[in-house]
Tab-separated table of N, CA and C in Angstrom:
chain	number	residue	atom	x	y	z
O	1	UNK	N	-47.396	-6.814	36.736
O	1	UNK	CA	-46.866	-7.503	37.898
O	1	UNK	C	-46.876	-9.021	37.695
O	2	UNK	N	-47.832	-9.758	36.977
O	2	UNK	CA	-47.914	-11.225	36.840
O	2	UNK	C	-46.707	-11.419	36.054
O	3	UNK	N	-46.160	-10.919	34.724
O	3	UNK	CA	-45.346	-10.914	33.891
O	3	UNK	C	-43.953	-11.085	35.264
O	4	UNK	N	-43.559	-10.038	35.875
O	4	UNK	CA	-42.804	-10.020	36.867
O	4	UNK	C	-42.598	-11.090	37.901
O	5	UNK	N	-43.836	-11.840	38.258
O	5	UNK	CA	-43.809	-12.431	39.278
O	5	UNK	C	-43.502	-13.612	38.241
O	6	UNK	N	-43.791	-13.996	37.142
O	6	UNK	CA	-43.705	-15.045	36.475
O	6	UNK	C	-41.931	-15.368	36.316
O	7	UNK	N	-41.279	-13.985	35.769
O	7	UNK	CA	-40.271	-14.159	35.683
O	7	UNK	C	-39.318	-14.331	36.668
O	8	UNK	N	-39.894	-13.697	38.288
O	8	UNK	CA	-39.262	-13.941	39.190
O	8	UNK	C	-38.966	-15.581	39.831
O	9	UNK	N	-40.276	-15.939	39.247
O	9	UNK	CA	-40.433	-17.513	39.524
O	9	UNK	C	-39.482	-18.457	38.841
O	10	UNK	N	-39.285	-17.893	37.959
O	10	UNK	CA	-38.368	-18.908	36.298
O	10	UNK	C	-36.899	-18.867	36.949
O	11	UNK	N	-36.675	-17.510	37.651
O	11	UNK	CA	-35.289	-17.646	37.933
O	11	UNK	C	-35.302	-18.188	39.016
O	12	UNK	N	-36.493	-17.826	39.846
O	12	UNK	CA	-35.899	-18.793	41.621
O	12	UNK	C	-36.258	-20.209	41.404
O	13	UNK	N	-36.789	-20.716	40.175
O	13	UNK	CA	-37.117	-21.781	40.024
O	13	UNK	C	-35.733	-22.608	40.072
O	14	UNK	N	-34.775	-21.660	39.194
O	14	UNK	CA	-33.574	-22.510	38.216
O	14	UNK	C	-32.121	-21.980	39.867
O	15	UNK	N	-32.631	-20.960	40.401
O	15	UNK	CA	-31.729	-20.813	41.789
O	15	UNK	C	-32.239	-21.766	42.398
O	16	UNK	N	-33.510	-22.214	43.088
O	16	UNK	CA	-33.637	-23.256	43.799
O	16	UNK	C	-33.310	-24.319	43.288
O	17	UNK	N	-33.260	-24.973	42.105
O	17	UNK	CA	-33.072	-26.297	41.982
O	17	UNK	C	-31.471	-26.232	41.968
O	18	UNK	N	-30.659	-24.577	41.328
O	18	UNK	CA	-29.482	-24.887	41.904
O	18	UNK	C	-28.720	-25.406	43.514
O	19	UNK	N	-29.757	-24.400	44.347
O	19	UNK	CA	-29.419	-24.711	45.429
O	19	UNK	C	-29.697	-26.441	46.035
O	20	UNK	N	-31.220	-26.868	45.457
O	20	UNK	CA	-31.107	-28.082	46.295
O	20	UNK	C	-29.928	-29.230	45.118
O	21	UNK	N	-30.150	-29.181	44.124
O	21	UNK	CA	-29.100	-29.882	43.341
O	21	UNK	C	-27.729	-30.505	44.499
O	22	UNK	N	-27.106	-28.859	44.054
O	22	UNK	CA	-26.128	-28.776	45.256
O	22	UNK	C	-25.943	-29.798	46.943
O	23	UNK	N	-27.203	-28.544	47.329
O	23	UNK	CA	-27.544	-29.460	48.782
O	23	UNK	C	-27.890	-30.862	48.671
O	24	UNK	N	-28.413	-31.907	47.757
O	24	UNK	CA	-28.597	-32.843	47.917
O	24	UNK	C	-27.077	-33.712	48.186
O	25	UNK	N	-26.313	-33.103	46.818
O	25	UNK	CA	-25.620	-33.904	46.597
O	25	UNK	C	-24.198	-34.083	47.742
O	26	UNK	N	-23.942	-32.587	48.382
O	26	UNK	CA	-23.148	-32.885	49.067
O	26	UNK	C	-23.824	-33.402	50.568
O	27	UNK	N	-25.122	-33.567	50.704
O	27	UNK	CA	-25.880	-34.677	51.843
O	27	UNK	C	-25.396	-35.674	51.334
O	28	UNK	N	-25.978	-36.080	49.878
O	28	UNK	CA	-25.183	-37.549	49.695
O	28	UNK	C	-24.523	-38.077	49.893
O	29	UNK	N	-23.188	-37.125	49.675
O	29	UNK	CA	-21.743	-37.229	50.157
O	29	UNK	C	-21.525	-37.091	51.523
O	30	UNK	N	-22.053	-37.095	52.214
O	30	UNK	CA	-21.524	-37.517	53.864
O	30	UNK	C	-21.628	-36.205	54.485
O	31	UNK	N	-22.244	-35.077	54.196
O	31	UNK	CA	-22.088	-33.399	54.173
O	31	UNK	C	-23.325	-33.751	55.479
O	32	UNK	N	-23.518	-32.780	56.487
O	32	UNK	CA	-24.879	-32.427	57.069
O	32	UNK	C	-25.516	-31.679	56.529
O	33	UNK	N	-26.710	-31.395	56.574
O	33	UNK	CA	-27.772	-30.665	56.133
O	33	UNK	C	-27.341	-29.304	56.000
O	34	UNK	N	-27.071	-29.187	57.725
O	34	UNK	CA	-26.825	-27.500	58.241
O	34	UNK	C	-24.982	-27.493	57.630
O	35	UNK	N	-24.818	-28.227	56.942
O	35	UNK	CA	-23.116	-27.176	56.275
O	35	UNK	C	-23.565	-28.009	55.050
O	36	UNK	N	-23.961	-28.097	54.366
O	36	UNK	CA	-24.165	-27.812	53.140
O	36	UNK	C	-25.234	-26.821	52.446
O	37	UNK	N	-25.966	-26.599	53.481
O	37	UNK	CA	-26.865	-25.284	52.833
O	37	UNK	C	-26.015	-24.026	52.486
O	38	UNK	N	-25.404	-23.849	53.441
O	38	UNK	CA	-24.635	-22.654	53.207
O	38	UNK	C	-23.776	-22.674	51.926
O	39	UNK	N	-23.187	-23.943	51.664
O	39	UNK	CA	-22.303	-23.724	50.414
O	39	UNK	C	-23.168	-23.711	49.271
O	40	UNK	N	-24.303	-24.405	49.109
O	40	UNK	CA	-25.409	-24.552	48.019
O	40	UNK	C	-26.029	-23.001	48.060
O	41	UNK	N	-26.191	-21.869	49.216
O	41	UNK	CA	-27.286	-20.918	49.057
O	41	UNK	C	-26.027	-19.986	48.210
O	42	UNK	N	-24.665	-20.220	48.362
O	42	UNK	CA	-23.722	-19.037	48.372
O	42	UNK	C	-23.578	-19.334	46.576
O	43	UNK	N	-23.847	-20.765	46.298
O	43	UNK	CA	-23.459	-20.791	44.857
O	43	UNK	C	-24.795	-20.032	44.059
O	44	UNK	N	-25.807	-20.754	44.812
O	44	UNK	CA	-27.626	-20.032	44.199
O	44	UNK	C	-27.778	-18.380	44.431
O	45	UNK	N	-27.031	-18.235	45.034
O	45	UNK	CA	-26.874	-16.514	45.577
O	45	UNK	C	-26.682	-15.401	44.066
O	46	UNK	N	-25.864	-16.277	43.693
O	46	UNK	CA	-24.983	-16.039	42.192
O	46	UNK	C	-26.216	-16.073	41.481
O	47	UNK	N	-26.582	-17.155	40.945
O	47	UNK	CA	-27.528	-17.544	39.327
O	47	UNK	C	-28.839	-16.824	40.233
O	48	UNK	N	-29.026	-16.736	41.278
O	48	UNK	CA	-29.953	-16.030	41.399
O	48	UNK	C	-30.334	-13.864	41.157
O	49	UNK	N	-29.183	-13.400	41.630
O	49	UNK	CA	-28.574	-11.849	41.675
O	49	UNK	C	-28.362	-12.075	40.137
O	50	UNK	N	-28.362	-12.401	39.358
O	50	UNK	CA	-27.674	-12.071	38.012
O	50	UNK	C	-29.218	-12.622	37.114
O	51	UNK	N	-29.846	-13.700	37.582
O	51	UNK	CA	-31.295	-13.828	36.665
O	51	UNK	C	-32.267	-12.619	37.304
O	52	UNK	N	-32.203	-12.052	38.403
O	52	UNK	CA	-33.267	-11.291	38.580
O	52	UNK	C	-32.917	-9.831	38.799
O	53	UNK	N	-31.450	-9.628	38.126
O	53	UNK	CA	-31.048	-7.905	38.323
O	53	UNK	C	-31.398	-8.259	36.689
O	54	UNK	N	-30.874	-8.978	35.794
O	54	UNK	CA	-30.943	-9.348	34.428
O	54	UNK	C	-32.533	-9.819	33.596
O	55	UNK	N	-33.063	-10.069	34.497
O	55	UNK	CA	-34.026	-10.775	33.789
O	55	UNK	C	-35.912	-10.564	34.584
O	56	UNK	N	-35.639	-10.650	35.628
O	56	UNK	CA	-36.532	-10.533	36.552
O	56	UNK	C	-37.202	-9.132	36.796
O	57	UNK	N	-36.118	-8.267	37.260
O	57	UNK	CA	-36.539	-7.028	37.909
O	57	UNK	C	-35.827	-6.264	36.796
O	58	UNK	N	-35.413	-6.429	35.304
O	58	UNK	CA	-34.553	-5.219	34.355
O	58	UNK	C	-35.239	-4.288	33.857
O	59	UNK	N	-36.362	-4.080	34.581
O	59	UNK	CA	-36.885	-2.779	34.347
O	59	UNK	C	-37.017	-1.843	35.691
O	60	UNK	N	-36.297	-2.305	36.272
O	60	UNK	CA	-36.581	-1.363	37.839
O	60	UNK	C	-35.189	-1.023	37.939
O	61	UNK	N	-34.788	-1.033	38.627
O	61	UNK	CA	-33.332	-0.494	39.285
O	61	UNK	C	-32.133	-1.122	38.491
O	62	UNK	N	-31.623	0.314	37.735
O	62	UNK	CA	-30.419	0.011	37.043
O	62	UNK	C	-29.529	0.134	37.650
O	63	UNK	N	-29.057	0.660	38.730
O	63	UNK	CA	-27.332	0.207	39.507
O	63	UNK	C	-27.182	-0.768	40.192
O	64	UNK	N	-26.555	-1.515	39.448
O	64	UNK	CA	-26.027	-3.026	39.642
O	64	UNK	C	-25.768	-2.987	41.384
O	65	UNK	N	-24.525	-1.700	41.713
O	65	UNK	CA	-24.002	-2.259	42.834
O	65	UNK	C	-25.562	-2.383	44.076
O	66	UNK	N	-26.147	-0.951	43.831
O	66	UNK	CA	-27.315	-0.083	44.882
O	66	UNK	C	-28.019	-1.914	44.878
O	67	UNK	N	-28.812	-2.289	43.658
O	67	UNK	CA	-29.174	-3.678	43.626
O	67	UNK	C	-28.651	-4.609	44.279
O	68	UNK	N	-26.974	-4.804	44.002
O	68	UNK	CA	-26.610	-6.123	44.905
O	68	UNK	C	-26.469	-5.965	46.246
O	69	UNK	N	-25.908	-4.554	46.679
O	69	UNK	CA	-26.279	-4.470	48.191
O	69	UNK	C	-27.626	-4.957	48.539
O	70	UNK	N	-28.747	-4.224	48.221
O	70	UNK	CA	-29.924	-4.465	48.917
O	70	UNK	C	-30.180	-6.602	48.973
O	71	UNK	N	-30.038	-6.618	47.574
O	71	UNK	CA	-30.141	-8.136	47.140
O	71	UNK	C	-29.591	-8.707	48.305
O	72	UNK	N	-28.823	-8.421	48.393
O	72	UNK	CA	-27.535	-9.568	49.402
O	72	UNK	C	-28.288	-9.533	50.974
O	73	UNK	N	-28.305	-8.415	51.194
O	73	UNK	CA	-29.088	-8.363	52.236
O	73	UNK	C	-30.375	-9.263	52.390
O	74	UNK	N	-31.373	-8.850	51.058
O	74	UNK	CA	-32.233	-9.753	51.486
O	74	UNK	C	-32.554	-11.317	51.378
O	75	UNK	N	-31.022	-11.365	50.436
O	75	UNK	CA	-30.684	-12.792	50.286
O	75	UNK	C	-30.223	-13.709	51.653
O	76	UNK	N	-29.325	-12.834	52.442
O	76	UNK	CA	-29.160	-13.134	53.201
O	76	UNK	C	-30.119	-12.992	54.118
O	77	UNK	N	-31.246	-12.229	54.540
O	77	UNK	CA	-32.068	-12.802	55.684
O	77	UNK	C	-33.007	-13.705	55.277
O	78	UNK	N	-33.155	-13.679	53.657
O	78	UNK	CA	-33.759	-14.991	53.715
O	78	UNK	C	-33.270	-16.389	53.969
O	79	UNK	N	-31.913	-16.684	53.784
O	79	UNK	CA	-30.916	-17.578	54.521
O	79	UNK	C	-31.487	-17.499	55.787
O	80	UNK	N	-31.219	-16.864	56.763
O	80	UNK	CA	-31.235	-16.758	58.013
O	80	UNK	C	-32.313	-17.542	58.061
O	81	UNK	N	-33.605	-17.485	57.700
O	81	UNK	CA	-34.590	-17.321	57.677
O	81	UNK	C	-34.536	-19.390	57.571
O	82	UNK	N	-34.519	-19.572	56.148
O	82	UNK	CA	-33.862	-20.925	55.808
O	82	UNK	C	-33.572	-21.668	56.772
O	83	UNK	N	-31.869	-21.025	56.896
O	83	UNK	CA	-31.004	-21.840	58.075
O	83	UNK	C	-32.090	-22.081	59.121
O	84	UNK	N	-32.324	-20.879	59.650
O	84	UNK	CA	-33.009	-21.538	61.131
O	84	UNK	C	-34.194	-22.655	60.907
O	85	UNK	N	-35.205	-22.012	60.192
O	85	UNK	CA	-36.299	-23.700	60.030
O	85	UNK	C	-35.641	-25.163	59.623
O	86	UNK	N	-34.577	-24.756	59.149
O	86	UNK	CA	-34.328	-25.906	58.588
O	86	UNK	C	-33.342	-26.927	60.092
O	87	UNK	N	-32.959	-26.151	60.415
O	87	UNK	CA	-32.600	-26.451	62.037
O	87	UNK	C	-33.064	-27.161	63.122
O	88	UNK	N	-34.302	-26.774	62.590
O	88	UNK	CA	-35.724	-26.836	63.409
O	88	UNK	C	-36.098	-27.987	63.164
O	89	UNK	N	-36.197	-27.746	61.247
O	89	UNK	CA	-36.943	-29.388	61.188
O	89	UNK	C	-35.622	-30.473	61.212
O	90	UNK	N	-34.584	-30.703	61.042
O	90	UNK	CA	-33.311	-31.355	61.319
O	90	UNK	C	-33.661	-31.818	62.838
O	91	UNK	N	-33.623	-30.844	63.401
O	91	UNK	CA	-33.450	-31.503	65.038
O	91	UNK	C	-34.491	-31.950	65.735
O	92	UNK	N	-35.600	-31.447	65.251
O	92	UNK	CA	-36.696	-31.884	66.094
O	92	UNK	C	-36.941	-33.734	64.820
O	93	UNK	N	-36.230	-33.847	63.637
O	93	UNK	CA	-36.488	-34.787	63.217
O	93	UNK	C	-37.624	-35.174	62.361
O	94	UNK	N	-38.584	-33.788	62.424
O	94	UNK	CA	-40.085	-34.342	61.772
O	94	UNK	C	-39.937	-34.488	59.974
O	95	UNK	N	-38.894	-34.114	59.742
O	95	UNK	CA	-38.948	-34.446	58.390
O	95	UNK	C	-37.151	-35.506	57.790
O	96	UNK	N	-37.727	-35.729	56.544
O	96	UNK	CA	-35.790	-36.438	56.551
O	96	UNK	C	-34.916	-34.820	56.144
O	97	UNK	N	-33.918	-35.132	56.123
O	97	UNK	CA	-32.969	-33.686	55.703
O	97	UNK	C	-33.311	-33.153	54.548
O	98	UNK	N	-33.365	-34.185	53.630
O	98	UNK	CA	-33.602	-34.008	52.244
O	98	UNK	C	-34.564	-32.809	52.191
O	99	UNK	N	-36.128	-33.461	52.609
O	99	UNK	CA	-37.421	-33.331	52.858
O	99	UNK	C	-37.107	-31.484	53.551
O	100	UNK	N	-36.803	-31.070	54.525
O	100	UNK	CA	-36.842	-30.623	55.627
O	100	UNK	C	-35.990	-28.890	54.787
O	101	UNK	N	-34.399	-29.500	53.626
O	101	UNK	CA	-33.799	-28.210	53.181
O	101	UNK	C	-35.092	-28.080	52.209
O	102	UNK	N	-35.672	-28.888	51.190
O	102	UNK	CA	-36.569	-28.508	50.334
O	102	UNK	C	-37.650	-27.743	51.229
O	103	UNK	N	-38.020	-27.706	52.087
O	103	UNK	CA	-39.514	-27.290	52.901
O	103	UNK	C	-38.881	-25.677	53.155
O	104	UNK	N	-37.296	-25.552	53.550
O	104	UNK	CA	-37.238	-24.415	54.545
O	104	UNK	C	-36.956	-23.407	53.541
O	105	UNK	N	-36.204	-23.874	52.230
O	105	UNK	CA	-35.696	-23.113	51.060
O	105	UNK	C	-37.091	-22.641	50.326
O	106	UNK	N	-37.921	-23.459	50.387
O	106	UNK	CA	-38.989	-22.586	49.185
O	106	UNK	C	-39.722	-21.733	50.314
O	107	UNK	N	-39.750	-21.949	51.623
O	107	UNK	CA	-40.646	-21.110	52.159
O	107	UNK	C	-39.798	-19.626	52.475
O	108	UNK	N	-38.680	-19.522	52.277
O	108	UNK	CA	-37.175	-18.516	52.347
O	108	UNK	C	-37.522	-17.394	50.707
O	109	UNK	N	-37.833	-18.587	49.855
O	109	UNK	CA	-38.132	-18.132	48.465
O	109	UNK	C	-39.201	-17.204	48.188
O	110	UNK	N	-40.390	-17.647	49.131
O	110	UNK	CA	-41.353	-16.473	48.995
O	110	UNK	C	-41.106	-15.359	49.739
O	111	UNK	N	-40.525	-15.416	50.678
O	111	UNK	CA	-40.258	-14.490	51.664
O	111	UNK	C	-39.389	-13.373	50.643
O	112	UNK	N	-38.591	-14.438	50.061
O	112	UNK	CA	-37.563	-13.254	49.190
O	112	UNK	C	-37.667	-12.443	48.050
O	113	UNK	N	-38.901	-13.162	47.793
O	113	UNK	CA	-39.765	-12.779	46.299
O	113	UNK	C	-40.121	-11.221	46.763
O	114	UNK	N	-40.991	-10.719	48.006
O	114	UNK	CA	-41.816	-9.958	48.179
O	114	UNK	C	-40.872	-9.112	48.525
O	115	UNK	N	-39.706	-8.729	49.515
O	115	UNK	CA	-38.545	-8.298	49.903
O	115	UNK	C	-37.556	-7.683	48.618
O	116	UNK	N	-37.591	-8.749	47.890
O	116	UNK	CA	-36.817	-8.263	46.522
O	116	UNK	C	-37.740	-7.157	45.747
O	117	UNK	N	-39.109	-7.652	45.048
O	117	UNK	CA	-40.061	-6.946	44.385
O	117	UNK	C	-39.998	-4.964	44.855
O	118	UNK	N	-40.092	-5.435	46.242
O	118	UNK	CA	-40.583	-4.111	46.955
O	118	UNK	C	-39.168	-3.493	47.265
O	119	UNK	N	-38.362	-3.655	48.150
O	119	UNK	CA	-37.044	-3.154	48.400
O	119	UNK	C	-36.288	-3.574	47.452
O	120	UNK	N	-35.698	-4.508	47.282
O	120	UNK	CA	-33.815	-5.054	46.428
O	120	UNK	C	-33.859	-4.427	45.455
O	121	UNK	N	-34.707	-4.377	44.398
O	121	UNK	CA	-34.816	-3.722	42.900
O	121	UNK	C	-35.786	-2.839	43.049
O	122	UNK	N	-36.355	-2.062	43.321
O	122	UNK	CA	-37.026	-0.646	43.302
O	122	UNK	C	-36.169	0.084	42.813
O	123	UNK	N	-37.274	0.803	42.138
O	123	UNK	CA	-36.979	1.771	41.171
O	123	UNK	C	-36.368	2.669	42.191
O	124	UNK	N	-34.887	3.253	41.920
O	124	UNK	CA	-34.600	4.574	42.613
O	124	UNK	C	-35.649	5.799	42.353
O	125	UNK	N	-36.171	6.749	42.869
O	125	UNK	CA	-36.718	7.770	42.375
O	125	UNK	C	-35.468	9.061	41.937
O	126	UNK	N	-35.738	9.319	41.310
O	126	UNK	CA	-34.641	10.389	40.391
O	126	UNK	C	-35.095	12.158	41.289
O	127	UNK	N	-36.043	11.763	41.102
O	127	UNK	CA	-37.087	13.324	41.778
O	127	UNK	C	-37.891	12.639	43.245
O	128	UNK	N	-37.444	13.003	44.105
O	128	UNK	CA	-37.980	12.179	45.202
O	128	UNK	C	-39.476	13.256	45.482
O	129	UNK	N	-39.566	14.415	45.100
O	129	UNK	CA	-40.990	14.631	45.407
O	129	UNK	C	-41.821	15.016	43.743
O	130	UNK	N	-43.604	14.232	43.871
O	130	UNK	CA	-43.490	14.922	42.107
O	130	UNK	C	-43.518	16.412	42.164
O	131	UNK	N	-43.793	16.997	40.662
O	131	UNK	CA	-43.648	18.402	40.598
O	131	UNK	C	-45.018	18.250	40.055
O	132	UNK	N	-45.376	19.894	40.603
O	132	UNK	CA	-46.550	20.226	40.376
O	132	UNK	C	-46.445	21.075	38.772
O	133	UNK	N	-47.586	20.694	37.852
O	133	UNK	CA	-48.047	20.965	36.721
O	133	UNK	C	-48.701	22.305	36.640
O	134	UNK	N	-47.497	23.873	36.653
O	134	UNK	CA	-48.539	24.715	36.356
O	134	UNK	C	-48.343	25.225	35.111
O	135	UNK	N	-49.802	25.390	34.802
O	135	UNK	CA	-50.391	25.940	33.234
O	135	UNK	C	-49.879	27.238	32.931
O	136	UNK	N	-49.699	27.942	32.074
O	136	UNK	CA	-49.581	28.868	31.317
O	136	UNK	C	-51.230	29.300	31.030
């Protein structure tokens, strides 16, 4: 599991910095916080589903699609999840934007770590009950 969690980290490492990369730059550019996350999570959505069906979780669940459904899903409530704190800290002001997508995205990240591990990539079971071992 450390091996796993390590590798899960390497890729949300290189998805998050895609995503804030992204998000910074179109803040820079005159973008708000709350509409540029969305275009930054949809590009990280990508390098993320493809490092951790590929790299992360490639010993658990081999059907790509069964994987990206679940993935997406929990990609997306971890968005949700995102979006709204980040809303939160935007409007109530306690942090700068910058400050505030970095705070709401990594705390989205763990959420998605444990969600993915356990549901998105699980192993399908082939034999859903075991069989019993009788002797000769």
């Amino acid at each position: 599991m450390l091996n796993q969690f390590l590798r899960f980290g390497f890729v949300g490492v290189l998805a998050t910095a895609v995503h804030m990369l992204i998000g910074a730059t179109l803040i820079h550019s005159g973008w708000s916080a709350l509409s540029a996350n969305p275009v930054s999570f949809l590009i990280a959505f990508g390098v993320s589903f493809m490092g951790h069906y590929g790299f992360s979780f490639s010993d658990q669940e081999k059907e790509i699609t069964t994987s990206l459904k679940r993935f997406a899903l929990v990609a997306f409530g971890g968005f949700i999840v995102n979006e709204a704190l980040l809303a939160v800290l935007v409007w109530t002001s306690l942090l700068p934007q910058i400050s505030s997508l970095i705070l709401s995205t990594g705390i989205a990240a763990i959420v998605t770590f444990f969600a993915s591990r356990n549901w998105a990539f699980r192993r399908l079971s082939k034999d859903p009950a075991p069989r019993m071992h009788l002797g000769r």
